[in-house]
Amino acid sequence: MSRLSIHKLKEYKCRGERFAMLTAYDFGMARLAEQAGIPIILVGDSLGSVVLGYDSTVPVTMEDMIHHTRAVVRGTQKAIVVADMPFMSYQANPDDAMRNAGRLLQEGGATAVKLEGGSHVAPLVQRMVECGIPVMGHLGLTPQSVNQFGGHRVQGKTPAAAAKLLADARALEEAGAFAVVLETIPAVLAKMVTERLAIPTIGIGAGPDCDGQVQVLHDMLGIYDDCRQMKHAKRYANLGETIRDAIREYRMEVEGRSFPTEEHSFVAEAPLPDSTRAREAVAVA
Ligand code: KIV
């Protein structure tokens, strides 16, 4: 089975069909996402927060991204797999950026890469696209710049900031990006960008008018029920509670000796000779 092409997203836009992108970081979850019909999976550097326990995406490395991208690729056959370029894998030097993007495709097996930034990364995006590396852009509240923004603040709120974001989106499109994520910006601005670009926009905290939407898997599944309460995230399940309850039940059954039972145990083919039992008893003691 061959994977969907990145051009599929433009077809969705032309037909006015909305599409859902979802993050995944491992084999099992990627497999479930694909079985649920998700056409495009993002191995986001949100990996740092939701899987690796960092307080931002900044510590995530190329090795982390390659490792998790491989697992997601193994779990999928059809979905487009986009891998995030982690902090400082593309900002310092264009040659390193090219090599790192290439690694995500060659070693990770990704279909495309995503990187954050507007006009200043457009020449890099163009070079990648010319070398055959499909690129997704990311504008608005770009998490790798959270220290620069001074926190998770809505971006593009003033007329000047909105005009800059629109110019950045155009620069990415002209550079050859095949789609652009718009994160935490006013809905009215996301609508304007979506209408003015030929490439699809994918929103998170950017209102209902983007061509597609993206959610972080752990947020929509409610894995962290005591933190990560994001306004833009909709919780479709409370798996944190379900998982904790299941683990607690298992622990209590082991402690109360009601698990395992015969149902989960194995029988020997013939009665064990007494001498074997005696030797085992000595070994266990
Ligand atoms: O890393 C990530 O999960 C992302 C999404 C929030 C778009 O970049």
Coordinates of C-alpha atoms and ligand atoms in Angstrom, one line a residue:
M1 CA 0.0 0.0 0.0
S2 CA 1.5 3.4 -1.0
R3 CA 1.3 6.4 1.2
L4 CA -0.9 9.4 0.5
S5 CA 0.9 12.2 -1.4
I6 CA 1.3 15.6 0.1
H7 CA -0.7 16.9 -2.9
K8 CA -3.7 15.2 -1.5
L9 CA -4.0 18.1 1.0
K10 CA -4.3 20.7 -1.8
E11 CA -7.0 18.5 -3.3
Y12 CA -8.9 18.6 0.0
K13 CA -8.5 22.4 0.0
C14 CA -9.7 22.8 -3.6
R15 CA -12.7 20.6 -2.8
G16 CA -13.5 22.4 0.4
E17 CA -13.0 19.2 2.4
R18 CA -11.7 19.6 5.9
F19 CA -9.0 17.2 7.2
A20 CA -7.6 16.3 10.6
M21 CA -3.9 16.0 11.4
L22 CA -3.0 14.4 14.7
T23 CA 0.3 14.1 16.5
A24 CA 1.7 10.6 17.3
Y25 CA 5.0 9.5 18.7
D26 CA 5.0 5.7 18.7
F27 CA 4.0 2.7 16.7
G28 CA 0.8 1.8 18.6
M29 CA -0.8 5.2 18.6
A30 CA 0.2 5.9 15.0
R31 CA -1.5 2.6 14.0
L32 CA -4.7 3.5 15.9
A33 CA -4.7 7.0 14.3
E34 CA -4.4 5.6 10.9
Q35 CA -7.1 3.0 11.6
A36 CA -9.3 5.9 12.6
G37 CA -8.8 7.5 9.2
I38 CA -6.3 10.2 10.0
P39 CA -4.6 11.0 6.7
I40 CA -1.6 13.0 8.1
I41 CA 0.3 12.3 11.3
L42 CA 2.7 14.8 12.8
V43 CA 5.6 13.6 14.9
G44 CA 5.6 16.9 16.7
D45 CA 8.4 18.1 18.9
S46 CA 5.6 18.3 21.5
L47 CA 7.1 14.9 22.0
G48 CA 9.4 16.8 24.5
S49 CA 6.5 17.8 26.7
V50 CA 3.9 15.0 26.4
V51 CA 6.3 11.9 26.1
L52 CA 9.7 12.9 27.5
G53 CA 8.5 15.1 30.4
Y54 CA 10.4 18.3 29.5
D55 CA 8.7 21.6 30.2
S56 CA 9.1 22.8 26.5
T57 CA 10.1 21.6 23.1
V58 CA 13.5 23.2 23.3
P59 CA 15.5 20.1 24.7
V60 CA 14.3 17.8 21.9
T61 CA 17.1 16.5 19.8
M62 CA 17.5 15.1 16.2
E63 CA 18.1 11.6 17.7
D64 CA 14.8 11.9 19.6
M65 CA 12.9 12.9 16.5
I66 CA 14.5 10.2 14.3
H67 CA 13.8 7.5 16.9
H68 CA 10.1 8.4 17.3
T69 CA 9.5 9.1 13.6
R70 CA 10.7 5.6 12.8
A71 CA 8.2 4.1 15.2
V72 CA 5.4 6.1 13.7
V73 CA 6.4 5.1 10.2
R74 CA 6.4 1.5 11.2
G75 CA 2.9 1.9 12.6
T76 CA 1.5 3.3 9.4
Q77 CA 1.2 2.4 5.8
K78 CA -1.0 5.1 4.2
A79 CA -0.7 8.2 6.3
I80 CA 1.6 11.1 5.4
V81 CA 4.1 11.3 8.2
V82 CA 5.5 14.8 8.9
A83 CA 8.5 15.1 11.3
D84 CA 9.3 18.2 13.2
M85 CA 12.7 19.7 12.9
P86 CA 13.8 20.2 16.5
F87 CA 15.2 23.4 18.0
M88 CA 18.6 24.3 16.6
S89 CA 18.5 21.6 13.9
Y90 CA 17.9 24.3 11.2
Q91 CA 18.5 27.7 12.7
A92 CA 22.3 27.8 13.1
N93 CA 23.5 26.9 9.6
P94 CA 21.7 26.1 6.3
D95 CA 24.0 23.2 5.4
D96 CA 23.3 21.5 8.8
A97 CA 19.6 22.2 8.3
M98 CA 19.7 20.4 4.9
R99 CA 21.5 17.4 6.3
N100 CA 19.1 17.2 9.3
A101 CA 16.0 17.5 7.1
G102 CA 17.5 14.8 4.9
R103 CA 18.1 12.6 8.0
L104 CA 14.4 12.8 9.0
L105 CA 13.5 11.4 5.6
Q106 CA 16.4 9.0 5.1
E107 CA 16.8 7.6 8.6
G108 CA 13.3 8.4 10.1
G109 CA 11.3 7.5 7.0
A110 CA 9.2 10.7 7.2
T111 CA 7.4 12.0 4.1
A112 CA 8.0 15.6 5.0
V113 CA 9.5 17.9 7.6
K114 CA 8.0 20.8 9.5
L115 CA 9.9 23.8 10.7
E116 CA 8.9 27.0 12.5
G117 CA 9.2 30.6 11.2
G118 CA 8.3 32.8 8.3
S119 CA 10.2 35.0 5.9
H120 CA 13.6 34.4 7.5
V121 CA 13.3 30.6 6.9
A122 CA 11.8 31.0 3.4
P123 CA 15.2 30.7 1.6
L124 CA 15.9 27.5 3.5
V125 CA 12.5 26.1 2.7
Q126 CA 13.1 26.8 -0.9
R127 CA 16.4 25.0 -0.9
M128 CA 14.9 22.0 0.8
V129 CA 12.0 21.8 -1.6
E130 CA 14.4 22.1 -4.6
C131 CA 16.3 19.2 -3.1
G132 CA 13.1 17.1 -2.9
I133 CA 12.3 17.6 0.8
P134 CA 8.6 18.5 1.3
V135 CA 8.2 21.2 3.9
M136 CA 5.3 22.2 6.1
G137 CA 5.6 25.7 7.7
H138 CA 4.5 26.7 11.2
L139 CA 3.5 30.3 12.1
G140 CA 1.9 32.1 15.1
L141 CA 2.7 30.8 18.5
T142 CA 5.8 28.7 17.5
P143 CA 6.7 26.7 20.6
Q144 CA 10.4 26.8 20.0
S145 CA 10.3 30.6 20.5
V146 CA 8.3 30.4 23.7
N147 CA 11.1 32.0 25.6
Q148 CA 11.3 34.8 23.1
F149 CA 7.5 35.3 23.3
G150 CA 7.6 35.3 27.1
G151 CA 5.1 32.5 27.4
H152 CA 2.2 30.9 25.5
R153 CA 0.6 34.1 24.2
V154 CA -1.8 34.6 21.3
Q155 CA 0.1 35.9 18.3
G156 CA -0.9 38.3 15.5
K157 CA -3.4 40.3 17.6
T158 CA -2.3 43.8 16.4
P159 CA -2.7 45.0 12.8
A160 CA 1.1 45.1 12.3
A161 CA 1.5 41.6 13.8
A162 CA -1.3 40.3 11.6
A163 CA 0.2 41.9 8.4
K164 CA 3.6 40.3 9.3
L165 CA 2.0 36.9 9.8
L166 CA 0.2 37.2 6.4
A167 CA 3.5 38.2 4.7
D168 CA 5.3 35.3 6.4
A169 CA 2.6 32.9 5.2
R170 CA 3.0 34.2 1.6
A171 CA 6.8 33.9 1.8
L172 CA 6.4 30.2 2.9
E173 CA 4.0 29.5 0.1
E174 CA 6.3 31.2 -2.5
A175 CA 9.2 29.2 -1.1
G176 CA 7.3 26.0 -1.9
A177 CA 5.9 24.9 1.5
F178 CA 3.0 22.4 0.9
A179 CA 1.0 23.5 3.9
V180 CA 1.3 25.8 6.9
V181 CA 0.3 25.3 10.6
L182 CA -1.3 28.4 12.2
E183 CA -1.0 28.1 16.0
T184 CA -2.8 30.3 18.5
I185 CA -3.8 33.3 16.4
P186 CA -7.1 35.1 16.2
A187 CA -9.7 33.2 14.2
V188 CA -10.3 36.2 11.9
L189 CA -6.6 36.3 10.9
A190 CA -6.5 32.5 10.3
K191 CA -9.5 32.9 8.0
M192 CA -7.8 35.7 6.1
V193 CA -4.6 33.7 5.6
T194 CA -6.6 30.6 4.6
E195 CA -8.5 32.6 1.9
R196 CA -5.4 34.2 0.6
L197 CA -3.1 31.1 0.3
A198 CA -3.5 28.4 -2.3
I199 CA -1.8 25.9 0.0
P200 CA -3.7 24.5 2.9
T201 CA -3.6 26.0 6.4
I202 CA -3.8 23.7 9.4
G203 CA -5.0 25.3 12.6
I204 CA -4.5 24.7 16.3
G205 CA -6.1 27.5 18.3
A206 CA -6.8 29.3 15.1
G207 CA -10.6 29.0 14.8
P208 CA -12.8 27.0 12.5
D209 CA -11.9 28.4 9.1
C210 CA -8.5 26.7 8.5
D211 CA -8.5 24.0 5.8
G212 CA -7.4 21.4 8.4
Q213 CA -7.0 21.1 12.1
V214 CA -4.3 19.6 14.3
Q215 CA -4.4 18.4 17.9
V216 CA -1.8 17.0 20.2
L217 CA -2.8 13.4 20.8
H218 CA -2.3 13.4 24.6
D219 CA -4.5 16.5 24.9
M220 CA -7.4 15.1 23.0
L221 CA -7.2 11.8 24.8
G222 CA -7.1 13.4 28.2
I223 CA -3.9 11.6 29.3
Y224 CA -2.9 14.5 31.5
D225 CA -6.0 15.3 33.5
D226 CA -4.2 17.4 36.0
C227 CA -2.2 19.7 33.7
R228 CA -2.0 20.8 30.1
Q229 CA -5.4 22.5 30.2
M230 CA -5.1 24.3 26.8
K231 CA -8.0 26.4 25.6
H232 CA -7.4 25.2 22.0
A233 CA -7.5 21.5 22.9
K234 CA -10.7 19.6 23.0
R235 CA -10.8 16.5 25.2
Y236 CA -12.5 13.6 23.4
A237 CA -11.7 11.0 26.2
N238 CA -10.5 10.8 29.7
L239 CA -7.8 8.2 29.2
G240 CA -5.7 9.5 32.1
E241 CA -8.4 8.4 34.5
T242 CA -9.1 5.2 32.7
I243 CA -5.5 4.1 32.5
R244 CA -4.8 5.1 36.2
D245 CA -7.9 3.1 37.3
A246 CA -6.8 0.0 35.3
I247 CA -3.3 0.1 36.7
R248 CA -4.7 0.6 40.3
E249 CA -7.0 -2.4 39.8
Y250 CA -4.1 -4.6 38.6
R251 CA -1.9 -3.6 41.6
M252 CA -4.7 -4.3 44.0
E253 CA -5.4 -7.7 42.5
V254 CA -1.7 -8.7 42.7
E255 CA -1.5 -7.5 46.3
G256 CA -4.8 -9.3 47.1
R257 CA -3.7 -12.5 45.3
S258 CA -6.7 -12.5 42.9
F259 CA -4.4 -12.2 39.9
P260 CA -3.1 -14.3 38.3
T261 CA -5.7 -17.1 38.4
E262 CA -5.6 -20.5 36.6
E263 CA -6.9 -18.7 33.5
H264 CA -3.6 -16.9 33.2
S265 CA -1.3 -19.8 34.3
F266 CA 0.2 -22.7 32.4
V267 CA 0.2 -26.4 33.2
A268 CA 3.0 -28.9 32.9
E269 CA 2.6 -31.8 30.4
A270 CA 3.1 -34.4 33.2
P271 CA 3.4 -34.3 36.9
L272 CA 6.9 -33.0 37.9
P273 CA 9.1 -35.6 39.6
D274 CA 9.5 -35.0 43.3
S275 CA 13.2 -34.5 42.9
T276 CA 12.6 -31.6 40.4
R277 CA 10.2 -30.0 42.8
A278 CA 12.7 -30.4 45.6
R279 CA 15.5 -28.8 43.6
E280 CA 13.2 -25.9 42.6
A281 CA 12.2 -25.4 46.2
V282 CA 15.9 -25.2 47.2
A283 CA 16.6 -22.7 44.3
V284 CA 13.7 -20.5 45.2
A285 CA 14.7 -20.4 48.9
Ligands
KIV1 O1 4.9 19.8 18.0 C1 3.7 19.8 17.8 O2 2.9 19.0 18.3 C2 3.2 20.8 16.9 C3 1.7 21.1 16.8 C4 1.2 21.8 18.0 C5 1.3 21.8 15.6 O3 4.0 21.5 16.3

